[in-house]
Tab-separated table of C-alpha atoms and ligand atoms in Angstrom:
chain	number	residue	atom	x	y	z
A	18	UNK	CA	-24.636	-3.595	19.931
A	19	UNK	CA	-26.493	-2.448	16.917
A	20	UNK	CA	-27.073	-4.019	13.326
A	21	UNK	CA	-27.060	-0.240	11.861
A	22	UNK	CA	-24.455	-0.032	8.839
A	23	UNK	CA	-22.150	2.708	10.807
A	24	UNK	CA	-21.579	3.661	14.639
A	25	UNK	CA	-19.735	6.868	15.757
A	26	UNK	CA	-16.459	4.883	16.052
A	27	UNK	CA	-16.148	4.446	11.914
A	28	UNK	CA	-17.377	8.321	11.741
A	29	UNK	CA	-14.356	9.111	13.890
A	30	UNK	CA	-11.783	6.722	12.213
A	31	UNK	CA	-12.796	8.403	9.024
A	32	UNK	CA	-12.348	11.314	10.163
A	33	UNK	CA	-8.730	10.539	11.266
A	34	UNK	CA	-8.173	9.273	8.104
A	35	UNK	CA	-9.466	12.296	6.048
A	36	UNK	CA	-8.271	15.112	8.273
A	37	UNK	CA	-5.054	15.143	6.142
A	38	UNK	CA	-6.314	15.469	2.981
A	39	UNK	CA	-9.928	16.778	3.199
A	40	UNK	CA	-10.372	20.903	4.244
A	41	UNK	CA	-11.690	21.581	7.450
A	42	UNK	CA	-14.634	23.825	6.330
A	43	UNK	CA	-15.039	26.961	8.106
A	44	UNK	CA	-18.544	27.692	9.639
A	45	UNK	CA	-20.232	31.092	8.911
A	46	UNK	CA	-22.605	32.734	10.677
A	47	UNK	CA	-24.936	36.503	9.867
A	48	UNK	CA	-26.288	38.657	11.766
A	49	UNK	CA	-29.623	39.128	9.146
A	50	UNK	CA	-29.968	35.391	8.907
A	51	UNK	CA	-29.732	35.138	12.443
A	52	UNK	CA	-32.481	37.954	12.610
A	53	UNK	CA	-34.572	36.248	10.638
A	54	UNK	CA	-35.260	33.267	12.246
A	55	UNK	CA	-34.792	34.356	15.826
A	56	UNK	CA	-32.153	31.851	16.393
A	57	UNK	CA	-28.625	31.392	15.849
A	58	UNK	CA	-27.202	29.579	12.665
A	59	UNK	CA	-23.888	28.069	11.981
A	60	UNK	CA	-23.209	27.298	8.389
A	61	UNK	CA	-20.930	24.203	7.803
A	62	UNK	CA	-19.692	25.751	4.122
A	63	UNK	CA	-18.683	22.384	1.893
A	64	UNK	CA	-18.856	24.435	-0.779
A	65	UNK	CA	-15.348	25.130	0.236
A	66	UNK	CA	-14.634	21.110	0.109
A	67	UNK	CA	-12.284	20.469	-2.523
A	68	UNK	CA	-13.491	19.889	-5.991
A	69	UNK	CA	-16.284	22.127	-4.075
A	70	UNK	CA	-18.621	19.460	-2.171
A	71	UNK	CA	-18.653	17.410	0.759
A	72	UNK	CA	-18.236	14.490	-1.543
A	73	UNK	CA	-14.647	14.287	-1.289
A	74	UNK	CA	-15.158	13.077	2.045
A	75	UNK	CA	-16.883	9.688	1.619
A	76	UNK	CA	-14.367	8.978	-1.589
A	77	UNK	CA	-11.571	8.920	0.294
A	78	UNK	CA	-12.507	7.102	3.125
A	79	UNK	CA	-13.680	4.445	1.290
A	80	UNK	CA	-10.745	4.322	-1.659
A	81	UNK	CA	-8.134	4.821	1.687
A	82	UNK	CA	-9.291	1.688	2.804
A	83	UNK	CA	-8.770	-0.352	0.020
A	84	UNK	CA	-6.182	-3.493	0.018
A	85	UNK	CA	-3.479	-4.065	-2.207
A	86	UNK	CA	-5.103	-5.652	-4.961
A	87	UNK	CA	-7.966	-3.343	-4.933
A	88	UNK	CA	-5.012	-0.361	-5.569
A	89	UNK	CA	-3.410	-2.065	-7.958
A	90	UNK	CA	-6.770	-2.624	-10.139
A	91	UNK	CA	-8.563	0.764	-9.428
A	92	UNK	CA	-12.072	2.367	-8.581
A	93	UNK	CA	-15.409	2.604	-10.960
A	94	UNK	CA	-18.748	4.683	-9.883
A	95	UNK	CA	-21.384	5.988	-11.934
A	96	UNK	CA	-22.525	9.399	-11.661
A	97	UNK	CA	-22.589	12.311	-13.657
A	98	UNK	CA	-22.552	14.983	-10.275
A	99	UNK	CA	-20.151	15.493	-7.424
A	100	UNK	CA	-19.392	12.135	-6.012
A	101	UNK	CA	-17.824	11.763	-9.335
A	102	UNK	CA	-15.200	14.258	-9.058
A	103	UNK	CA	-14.792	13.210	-5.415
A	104	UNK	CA	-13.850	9.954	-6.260
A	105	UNK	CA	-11.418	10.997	-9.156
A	106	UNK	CA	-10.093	13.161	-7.162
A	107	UNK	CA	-9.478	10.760	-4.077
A	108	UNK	CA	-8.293	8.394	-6.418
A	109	UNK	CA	-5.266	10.614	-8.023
A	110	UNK	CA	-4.414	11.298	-4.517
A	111	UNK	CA	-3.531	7.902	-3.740
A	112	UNK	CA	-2.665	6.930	-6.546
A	113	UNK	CA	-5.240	4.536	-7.666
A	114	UNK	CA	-7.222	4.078	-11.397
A	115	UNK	CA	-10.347	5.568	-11.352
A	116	UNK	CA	-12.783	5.235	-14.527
A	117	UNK	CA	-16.000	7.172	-14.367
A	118	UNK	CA	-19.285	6.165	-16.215
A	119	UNK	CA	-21.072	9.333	-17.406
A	120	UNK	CA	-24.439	9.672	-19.841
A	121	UNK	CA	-23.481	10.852	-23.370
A	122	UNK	CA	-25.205	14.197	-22.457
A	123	UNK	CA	-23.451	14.824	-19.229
A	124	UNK	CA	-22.068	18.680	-19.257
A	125	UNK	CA	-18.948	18.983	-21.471
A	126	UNK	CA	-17.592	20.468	-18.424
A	127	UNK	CA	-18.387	17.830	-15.568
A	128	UNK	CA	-16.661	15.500	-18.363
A	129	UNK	CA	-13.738	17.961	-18.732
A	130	UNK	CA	-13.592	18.629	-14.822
A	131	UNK	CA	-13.021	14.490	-14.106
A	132	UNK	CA	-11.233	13.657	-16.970
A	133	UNK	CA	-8.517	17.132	-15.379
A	134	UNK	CA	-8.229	14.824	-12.491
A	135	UNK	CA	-6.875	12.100	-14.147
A	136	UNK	CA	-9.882	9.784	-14.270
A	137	UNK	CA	-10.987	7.633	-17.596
A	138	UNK	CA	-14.546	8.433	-18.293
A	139	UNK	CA	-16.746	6.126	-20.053
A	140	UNK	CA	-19.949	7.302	-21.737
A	141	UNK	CA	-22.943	5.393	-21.995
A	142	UNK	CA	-26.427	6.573	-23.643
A	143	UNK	CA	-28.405	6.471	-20.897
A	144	UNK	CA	-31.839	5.826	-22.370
A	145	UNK	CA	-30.661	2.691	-24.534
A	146	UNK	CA	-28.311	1.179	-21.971
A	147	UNK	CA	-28.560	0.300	-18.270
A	148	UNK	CA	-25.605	1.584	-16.136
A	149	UNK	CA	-25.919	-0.887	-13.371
A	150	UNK	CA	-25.195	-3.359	-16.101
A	151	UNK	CA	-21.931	-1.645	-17.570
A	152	UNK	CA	-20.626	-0.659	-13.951
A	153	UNK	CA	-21.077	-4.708	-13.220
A	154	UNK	CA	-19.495	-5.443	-16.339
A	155	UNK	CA	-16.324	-3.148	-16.316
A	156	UNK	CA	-15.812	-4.507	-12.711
A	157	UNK	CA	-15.327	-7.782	-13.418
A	158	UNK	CA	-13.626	-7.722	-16.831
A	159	UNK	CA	-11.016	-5.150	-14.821
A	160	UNK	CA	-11.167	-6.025	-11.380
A	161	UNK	CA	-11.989	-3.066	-10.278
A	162	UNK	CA	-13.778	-2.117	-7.321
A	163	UNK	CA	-17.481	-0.162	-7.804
A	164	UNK	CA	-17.635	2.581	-4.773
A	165	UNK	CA	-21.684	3.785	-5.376
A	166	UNK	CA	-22.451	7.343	-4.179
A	167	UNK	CA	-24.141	7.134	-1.234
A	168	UNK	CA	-25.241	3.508	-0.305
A	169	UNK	CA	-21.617	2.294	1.278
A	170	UNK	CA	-20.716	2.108	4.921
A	171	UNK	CA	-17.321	3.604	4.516
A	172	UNK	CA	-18.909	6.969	1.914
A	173	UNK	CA	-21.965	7.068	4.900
A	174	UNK	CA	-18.867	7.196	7.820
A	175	UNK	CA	-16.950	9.615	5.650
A	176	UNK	CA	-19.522	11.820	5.106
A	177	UNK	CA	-20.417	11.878	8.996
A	178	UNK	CA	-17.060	14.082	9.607
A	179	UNK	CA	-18.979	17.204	8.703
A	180	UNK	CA	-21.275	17.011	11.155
A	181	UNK	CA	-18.406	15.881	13.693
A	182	UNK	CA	-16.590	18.743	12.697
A	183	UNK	CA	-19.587	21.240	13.068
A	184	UNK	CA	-20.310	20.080	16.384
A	185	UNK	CA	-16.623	19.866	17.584
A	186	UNK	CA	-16.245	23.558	16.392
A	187	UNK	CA	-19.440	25.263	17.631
A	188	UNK	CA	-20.653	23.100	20.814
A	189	UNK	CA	-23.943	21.396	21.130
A	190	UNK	CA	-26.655	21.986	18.646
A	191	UNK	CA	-30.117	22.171	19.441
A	192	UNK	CA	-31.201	21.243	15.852
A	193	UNK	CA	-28.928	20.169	12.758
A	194	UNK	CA	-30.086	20.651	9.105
A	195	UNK	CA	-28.974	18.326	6.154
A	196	UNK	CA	-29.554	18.357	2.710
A	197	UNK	CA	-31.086	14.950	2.119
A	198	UNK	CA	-30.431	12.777	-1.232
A	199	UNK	CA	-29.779	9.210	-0.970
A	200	UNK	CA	-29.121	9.693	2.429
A	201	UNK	CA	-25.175	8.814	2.801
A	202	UNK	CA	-24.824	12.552	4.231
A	203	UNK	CA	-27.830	12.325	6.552
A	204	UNK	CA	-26.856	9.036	7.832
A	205	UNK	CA	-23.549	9.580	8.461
A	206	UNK	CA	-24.291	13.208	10.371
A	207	UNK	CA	-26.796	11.866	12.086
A	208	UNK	CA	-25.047	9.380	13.514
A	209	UNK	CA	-21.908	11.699	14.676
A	210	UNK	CA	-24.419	14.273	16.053
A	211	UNK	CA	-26.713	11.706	18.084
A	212	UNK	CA	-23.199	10.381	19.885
A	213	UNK	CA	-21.639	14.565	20.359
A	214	UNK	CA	-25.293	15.772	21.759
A	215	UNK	CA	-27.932	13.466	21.890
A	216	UNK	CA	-30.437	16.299	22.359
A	217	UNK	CA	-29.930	17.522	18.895
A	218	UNK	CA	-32.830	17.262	16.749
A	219	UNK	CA	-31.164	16.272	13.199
A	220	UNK	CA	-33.670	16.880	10.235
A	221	UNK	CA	-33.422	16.246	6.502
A	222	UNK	CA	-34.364	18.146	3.880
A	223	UNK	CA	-35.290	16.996	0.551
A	224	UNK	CA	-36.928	18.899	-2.885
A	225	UNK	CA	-40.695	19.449	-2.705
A	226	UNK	CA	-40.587	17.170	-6.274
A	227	UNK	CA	-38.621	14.203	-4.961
A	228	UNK	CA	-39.939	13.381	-1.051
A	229	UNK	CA	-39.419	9.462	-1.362
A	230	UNK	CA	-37.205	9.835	2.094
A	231	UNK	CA	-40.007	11.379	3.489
A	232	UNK	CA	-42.523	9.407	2.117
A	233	UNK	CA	-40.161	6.119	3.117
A	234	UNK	CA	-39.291	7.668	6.737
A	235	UNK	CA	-43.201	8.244	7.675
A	236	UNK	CA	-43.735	5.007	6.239
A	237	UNK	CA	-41.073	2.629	7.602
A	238	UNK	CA	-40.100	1.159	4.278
A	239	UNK	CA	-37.955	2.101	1.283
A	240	UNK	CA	-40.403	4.140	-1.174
A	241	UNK	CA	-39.048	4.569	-4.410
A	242	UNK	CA	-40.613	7.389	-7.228
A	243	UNK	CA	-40.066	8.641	-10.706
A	244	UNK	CA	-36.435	10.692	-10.950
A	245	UNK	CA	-38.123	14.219	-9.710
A	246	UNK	CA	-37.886	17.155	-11.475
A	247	UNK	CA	-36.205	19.864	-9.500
A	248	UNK	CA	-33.324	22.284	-9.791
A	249	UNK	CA	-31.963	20.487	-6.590
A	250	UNK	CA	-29.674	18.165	-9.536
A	251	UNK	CA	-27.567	16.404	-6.442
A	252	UNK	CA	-31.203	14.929	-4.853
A	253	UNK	CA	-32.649	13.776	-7.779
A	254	UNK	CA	-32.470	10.446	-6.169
A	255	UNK	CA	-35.115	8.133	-6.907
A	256	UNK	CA	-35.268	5.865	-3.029
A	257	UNK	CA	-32.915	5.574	-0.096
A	258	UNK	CA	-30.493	3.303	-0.022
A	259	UNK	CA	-30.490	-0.414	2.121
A	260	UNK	CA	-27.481	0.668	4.302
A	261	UNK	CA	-28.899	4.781	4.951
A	262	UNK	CA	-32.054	3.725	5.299
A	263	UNK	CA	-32.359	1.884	9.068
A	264	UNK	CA	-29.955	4.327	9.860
A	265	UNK	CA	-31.678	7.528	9.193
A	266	UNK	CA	-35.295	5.322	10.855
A	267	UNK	CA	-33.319	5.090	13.809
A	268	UNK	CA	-31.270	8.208	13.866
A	269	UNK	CA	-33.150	11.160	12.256
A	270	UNK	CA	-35.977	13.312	13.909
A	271	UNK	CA	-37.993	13.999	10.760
A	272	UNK	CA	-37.751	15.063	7.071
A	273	UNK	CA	-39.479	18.110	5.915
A	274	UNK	CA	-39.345	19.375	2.069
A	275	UNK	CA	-38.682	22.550	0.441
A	276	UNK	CA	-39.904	24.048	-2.896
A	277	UNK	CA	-37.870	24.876	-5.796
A	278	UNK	CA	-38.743	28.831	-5.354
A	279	UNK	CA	-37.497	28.465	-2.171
A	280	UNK	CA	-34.145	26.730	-2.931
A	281	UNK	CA	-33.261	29.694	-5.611
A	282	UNK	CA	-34.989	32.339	-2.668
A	283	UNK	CA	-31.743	30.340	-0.573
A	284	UNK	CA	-29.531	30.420	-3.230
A	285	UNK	CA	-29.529	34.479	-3.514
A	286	UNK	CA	-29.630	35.319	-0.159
A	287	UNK	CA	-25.873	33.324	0.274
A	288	UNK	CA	-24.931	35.594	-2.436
A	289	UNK	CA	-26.276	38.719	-1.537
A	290	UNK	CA	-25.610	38.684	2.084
A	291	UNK	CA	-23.132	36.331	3.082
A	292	UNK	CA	-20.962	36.538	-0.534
A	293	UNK	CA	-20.928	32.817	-1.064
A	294	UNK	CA	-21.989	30.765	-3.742
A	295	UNK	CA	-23.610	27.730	-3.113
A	296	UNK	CA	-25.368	25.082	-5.234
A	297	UNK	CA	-29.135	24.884	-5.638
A	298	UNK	CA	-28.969	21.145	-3.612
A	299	UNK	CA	-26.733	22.733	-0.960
A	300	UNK	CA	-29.400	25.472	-0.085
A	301	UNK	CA	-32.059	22.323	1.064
A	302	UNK	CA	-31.141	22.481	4.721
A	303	UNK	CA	-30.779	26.551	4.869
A	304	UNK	CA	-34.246	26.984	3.370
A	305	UNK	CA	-36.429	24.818	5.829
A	306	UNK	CA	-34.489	26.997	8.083
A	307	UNK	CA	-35.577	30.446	6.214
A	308	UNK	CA	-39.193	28.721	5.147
A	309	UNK	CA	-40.578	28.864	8.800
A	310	UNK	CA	-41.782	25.293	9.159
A	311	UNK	CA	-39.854	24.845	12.166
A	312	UNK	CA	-40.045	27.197	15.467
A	313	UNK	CA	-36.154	27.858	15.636
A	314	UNK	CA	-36.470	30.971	17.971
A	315	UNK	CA	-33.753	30.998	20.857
A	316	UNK	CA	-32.282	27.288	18.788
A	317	UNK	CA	-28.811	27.053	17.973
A	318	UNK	CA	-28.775	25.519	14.848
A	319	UNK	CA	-26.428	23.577	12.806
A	320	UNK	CA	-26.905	24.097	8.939
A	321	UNK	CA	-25.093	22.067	6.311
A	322	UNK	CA	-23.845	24.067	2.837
A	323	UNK	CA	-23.138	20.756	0.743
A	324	UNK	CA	-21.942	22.150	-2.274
A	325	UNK	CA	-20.892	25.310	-4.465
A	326	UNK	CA	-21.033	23.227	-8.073
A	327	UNK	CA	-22.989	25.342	-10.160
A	328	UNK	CA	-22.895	26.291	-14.230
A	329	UNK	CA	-22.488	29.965	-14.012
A	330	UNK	CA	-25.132	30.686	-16.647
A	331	UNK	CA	-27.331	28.394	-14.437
A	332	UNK	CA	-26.895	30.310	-11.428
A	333	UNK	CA	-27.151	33.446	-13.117
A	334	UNK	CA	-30.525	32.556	-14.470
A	335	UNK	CA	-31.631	30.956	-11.118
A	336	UNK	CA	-30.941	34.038	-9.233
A	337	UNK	CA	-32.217	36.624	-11.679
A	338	UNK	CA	-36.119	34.629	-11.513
A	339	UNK	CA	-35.452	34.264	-7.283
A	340	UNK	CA	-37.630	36.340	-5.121
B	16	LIG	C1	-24.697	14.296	-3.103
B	16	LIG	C2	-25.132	15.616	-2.659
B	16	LIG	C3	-26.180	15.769	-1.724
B	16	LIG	C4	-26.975	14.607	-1.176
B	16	LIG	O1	-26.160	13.677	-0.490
B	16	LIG	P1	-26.672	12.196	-0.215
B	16	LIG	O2	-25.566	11.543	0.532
B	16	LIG	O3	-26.937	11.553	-1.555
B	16	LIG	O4	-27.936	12.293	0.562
B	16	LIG	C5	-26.485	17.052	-1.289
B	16	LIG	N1	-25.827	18.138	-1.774
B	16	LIG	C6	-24.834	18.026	-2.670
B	16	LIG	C7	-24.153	19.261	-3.144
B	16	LIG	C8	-24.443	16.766	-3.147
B	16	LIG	O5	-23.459	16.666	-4.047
């Protein structure tokens, strides 16, 4: 028995649930990134997800599973980013209320993107007021039910089908890279690949500016820091959360970091060589792979693509300063 927030049973009931609905990703593979590494890589692309992140996959879970009453009242989160969209999106689908809480200054077009899938946004400023506060508040007054973006045992088991899938797909891993945020991804991957092939080292990659999971899985308690400045915008997470946590202490082989140079080096290389576009967060896991911390000759090695949400100016910009 274990006291950790998810076992492989919930990632595999999730991914029962999901299968319908979510895409099943494909994995790529290339010759030159093979080459340059020495091993052999299989991309797990979620930036073909719909609404273009893995996100989708811990919203539905969790909204699938909601009783009666919960449907009839509806879903609120907070977040300006891709769990967002995942859970407006998951909510249309079966046909429950979602309302979003977004900063005045979120992007016109994240706003525009939620509100087109039905979802009421509500904007808050967020240096005058605290968004814990108005997500509490808007729950009770409607009832509704707050699903946060990473901290939830049904969002970590949901998110665990992309590693199950990887793994089902390509065979044993020797080593698995995953972006690393608040850690419902990691968690949840973690857990699916330590049950499929115990042997496989599973790492987690975080921005050089914002290594509180590394700082809090060296240390053995939750660190928390300042929101970090980096371009990686989906793991600008300030701490771990009190369900990921124990799991990734107990589950995960190590975190490593990755600078920003690195993660636009990452982010041109999909699009020069492999013709994909991917999001400055989803390139975490492919650049400790490219940055040579890790000896990955002869490996076979699972690497998680989270996301493909990027501004196109952004990425235009991003690319033309990259190395
Ligand atoms: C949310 C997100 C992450 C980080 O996921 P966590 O579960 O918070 O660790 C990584 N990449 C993308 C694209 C994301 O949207």
């Amino acid at each position: 028995m274990t006291d950790l927030a998810i076992s492989f049973e919930d990632v595999a009931a999730a991914h029962a649930r999901i299968a319908p609905f979510a895409h099943r990703t494909p994995v790529l593979t290339s010759t030159t990134a093979d080459a340059l590494v020495g091993g052999s890589l299989f991309f797990k692309c979620e930036n073909f997800q719909r609404m273009g992140a893995f996100k989708f996959r811990g919203a539905y879970n969790a909204i699938a599973q909601f009783t009666p009453e919960q449907r009839a009242h509806g879903v609120v989160t907070f977040s300006s980013g891709n769990h967002a969209q995942g859970i407006a999106l998951s909510a249309r689908l079966l046909g429950v209320k979602a309302v979003i809480l977004m900063p005045i200054d979120a992007p016109a077009t994240k706003v525009a993107a939620t509100r087109g899938y039905g979802a009421e946004v509500v904007l808050y400023d967020r240096y005058g007021e605290d968004r814990d506060a108005i997500g509490r508040r808007l729950a009770d007054e409607r009832g509704l039910t707050l699903i946060p973006p990473y901290d939830h045992p049904h969002v970590m088991a949901g998110q665990g089908t992309v590693a199950k899938e990887l793994i089902e797909e390509v065979g044993p891993l020797d080593v698995l890279l995953v972006p690393l945020g608040g850690g419902g991804l990691l968690s949840g991957c973690a857990t699916a690949a330590k049950a499929l092939c115990p042997d496989c080292r599973v790492i987690g990659v975080e921005p050089e500016a914002g290594n509180d999971g590394q700082l809090s899985f060296r240390s053995g308690a939750i660190v928390r820091i300042d929101t970090p400045k980096t371009i990686a915008d989906g793991a600008q997470t300030q701490f771990l959360g009190n369900y990921t946590f124990p799991v990734i202490r107990q589950r995960v082989d190590d975190v490593l970091t990755v600078s920003d140079a690195e993660l636009a080096a990452t982010m041109k290389f999909f699009a020069m060589r492999m013709k994909i576009i991917v999001e400055p967060t989803g390139c975490l896991g492919a650049a400790a792979a490219f940055g040579g911390q890790l000896d990955l000759r002869g490996k076979r090695v699972g690497v998680v693509l989270t996301g493909g949400n990027v501004d196109m100016a952004r990425f235009a910009s991003l690319i033309a300063d990259a190395a």
